[in-house]
PDB file of C-alpha atoms in Angstrom:
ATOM      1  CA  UNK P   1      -0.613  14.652  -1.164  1.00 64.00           C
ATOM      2  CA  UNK P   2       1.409  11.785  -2.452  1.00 82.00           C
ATOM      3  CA  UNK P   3      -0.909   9.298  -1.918  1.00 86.00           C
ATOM      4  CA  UNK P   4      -2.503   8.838  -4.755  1.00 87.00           C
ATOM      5  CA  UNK P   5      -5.036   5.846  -4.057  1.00 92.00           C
ATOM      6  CA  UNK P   6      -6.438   5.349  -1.152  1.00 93.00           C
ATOM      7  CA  UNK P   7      -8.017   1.902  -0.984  1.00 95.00           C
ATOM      8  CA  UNK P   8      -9.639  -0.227   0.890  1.00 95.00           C
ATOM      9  CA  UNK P   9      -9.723  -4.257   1.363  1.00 95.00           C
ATOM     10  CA  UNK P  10     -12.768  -5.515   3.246  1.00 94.00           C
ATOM     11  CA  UNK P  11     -15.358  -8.387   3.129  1.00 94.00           C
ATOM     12  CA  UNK P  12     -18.192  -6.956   4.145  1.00 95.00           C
ATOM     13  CA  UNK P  13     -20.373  -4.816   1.937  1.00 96.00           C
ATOM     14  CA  UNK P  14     -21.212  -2.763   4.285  1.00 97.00           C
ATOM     15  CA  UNK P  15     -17.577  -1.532   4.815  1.00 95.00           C
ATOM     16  CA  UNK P  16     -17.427  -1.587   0.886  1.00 96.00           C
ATOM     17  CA  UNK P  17     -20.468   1.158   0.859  1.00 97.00           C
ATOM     18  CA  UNK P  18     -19.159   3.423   3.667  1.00 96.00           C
ATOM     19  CA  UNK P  19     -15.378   3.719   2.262  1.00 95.00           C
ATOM     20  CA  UNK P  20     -16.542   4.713  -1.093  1.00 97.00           C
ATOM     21  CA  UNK P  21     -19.491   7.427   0.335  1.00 97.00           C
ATOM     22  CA  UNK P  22     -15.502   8.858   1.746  1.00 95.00           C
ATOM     23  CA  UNK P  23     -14.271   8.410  -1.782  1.00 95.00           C
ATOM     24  CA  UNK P  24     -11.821   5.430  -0.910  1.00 95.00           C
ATOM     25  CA  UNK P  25     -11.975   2.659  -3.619  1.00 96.00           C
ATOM     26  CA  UNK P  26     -12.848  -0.694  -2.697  1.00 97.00           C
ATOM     27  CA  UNK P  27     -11.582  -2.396  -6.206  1.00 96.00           C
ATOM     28  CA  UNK P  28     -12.543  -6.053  -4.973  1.00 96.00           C
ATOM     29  CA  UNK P  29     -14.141  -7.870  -1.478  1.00 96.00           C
ATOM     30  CA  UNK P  30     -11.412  -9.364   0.278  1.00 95.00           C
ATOM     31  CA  UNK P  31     -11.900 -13.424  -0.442  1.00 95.00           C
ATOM     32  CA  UNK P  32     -12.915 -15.557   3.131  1.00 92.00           C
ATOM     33  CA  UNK P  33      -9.351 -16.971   2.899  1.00 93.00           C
ATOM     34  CA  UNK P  34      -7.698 -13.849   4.500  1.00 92.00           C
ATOM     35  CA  UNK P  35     -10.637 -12.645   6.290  1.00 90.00           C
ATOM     36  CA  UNK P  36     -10.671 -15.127   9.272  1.00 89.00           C
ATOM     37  CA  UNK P  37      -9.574 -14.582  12.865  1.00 88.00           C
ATOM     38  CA  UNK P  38      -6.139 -16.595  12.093  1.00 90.00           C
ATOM     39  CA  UNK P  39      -5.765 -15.240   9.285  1.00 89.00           C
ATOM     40  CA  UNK P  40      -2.675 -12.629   9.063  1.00 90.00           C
ATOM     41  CA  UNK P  41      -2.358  -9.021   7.675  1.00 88.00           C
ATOM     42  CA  UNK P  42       0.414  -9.673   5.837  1.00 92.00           C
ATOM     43  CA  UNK P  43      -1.518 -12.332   3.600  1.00 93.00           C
ATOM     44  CA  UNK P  44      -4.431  -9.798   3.767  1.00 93.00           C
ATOM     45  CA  UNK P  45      -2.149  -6.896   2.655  1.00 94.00           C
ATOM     46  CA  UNK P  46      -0.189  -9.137  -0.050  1.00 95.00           C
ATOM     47  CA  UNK P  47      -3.908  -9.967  -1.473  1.00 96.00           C
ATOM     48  CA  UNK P  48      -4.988  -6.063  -1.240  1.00 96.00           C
ATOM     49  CA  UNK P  49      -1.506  -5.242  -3.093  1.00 96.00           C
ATOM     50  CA  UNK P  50      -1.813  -8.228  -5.531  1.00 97.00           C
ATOM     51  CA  UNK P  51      -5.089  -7.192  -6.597  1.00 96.00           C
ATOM     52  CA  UNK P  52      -4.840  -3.526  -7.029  1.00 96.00           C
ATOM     53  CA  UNK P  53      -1.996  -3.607  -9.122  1.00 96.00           C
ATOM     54  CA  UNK P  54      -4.048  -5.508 -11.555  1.00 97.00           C
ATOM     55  CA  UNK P  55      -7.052  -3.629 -11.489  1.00 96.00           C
ATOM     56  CA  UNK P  56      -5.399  -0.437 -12.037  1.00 95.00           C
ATOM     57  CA  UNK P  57      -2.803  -1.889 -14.035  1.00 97.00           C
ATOM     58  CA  UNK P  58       0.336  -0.157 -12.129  1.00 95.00           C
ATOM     59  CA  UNK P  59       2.789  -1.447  -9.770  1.00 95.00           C
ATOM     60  CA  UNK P  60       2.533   1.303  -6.201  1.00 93.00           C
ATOM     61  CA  UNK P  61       5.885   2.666  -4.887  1.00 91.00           C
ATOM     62  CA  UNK P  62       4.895   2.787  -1.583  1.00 91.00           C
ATOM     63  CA  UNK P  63       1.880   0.783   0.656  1.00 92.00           C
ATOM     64  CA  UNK P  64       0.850   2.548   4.177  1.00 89.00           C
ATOM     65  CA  UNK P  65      -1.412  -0.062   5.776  1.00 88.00           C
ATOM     66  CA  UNK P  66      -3.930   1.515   8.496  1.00 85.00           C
ATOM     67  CA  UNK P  67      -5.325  -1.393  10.134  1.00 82.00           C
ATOM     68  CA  UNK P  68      -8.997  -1.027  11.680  1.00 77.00           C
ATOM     69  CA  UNK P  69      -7.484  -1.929  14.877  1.00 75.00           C
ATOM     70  CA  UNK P  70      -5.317   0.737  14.898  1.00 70.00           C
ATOM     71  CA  UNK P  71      -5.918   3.583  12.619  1.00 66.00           C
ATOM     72  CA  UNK P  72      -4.096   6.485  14.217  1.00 72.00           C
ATOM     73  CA  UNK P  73      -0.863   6.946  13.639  1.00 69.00           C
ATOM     74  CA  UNK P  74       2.000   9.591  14.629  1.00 70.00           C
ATOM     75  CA  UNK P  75       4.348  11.429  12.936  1.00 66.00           C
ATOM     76  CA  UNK P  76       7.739  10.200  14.204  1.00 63.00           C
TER      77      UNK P  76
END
């Protein structure tokens, strides 16, 4: 696989317990700032990239966001 990190931005430490029982890593709870109903994935997803980068002190190549609303995806 080329993924190497599969991770996880939530607020809800609920979600935080059931990613990493699947062995996702949940480096950090997603502040209330980007977790309300106006809020937009791309500042969510800018925070989840921001944040991982410094906890595991790398920059990523590549970002594949599956959003909760839609988690499937095809291969094109």
């Amino acid at each position: 696989s080329k993924i190497t990190n599969y991770i996880v931005s939530t607020d809800s430490n609920k979600i935080k317990e059931v990613a990493e029982s699947y062995k996702a890593e949940v480096p950090f709870i997603r502040p209330r700032k980007f977790s309300k109903d106006n809020s937009t994935s791309a500042s969510a997803l800018k925070h989840a990239l921001v944040e991982s980068e410094k906890f595991f002190n790398k920059k990523f190549d590549y970002v594949v966001e599956l959003m909760a609303t839609n988690p499937l995806k095809s291969v094109i």
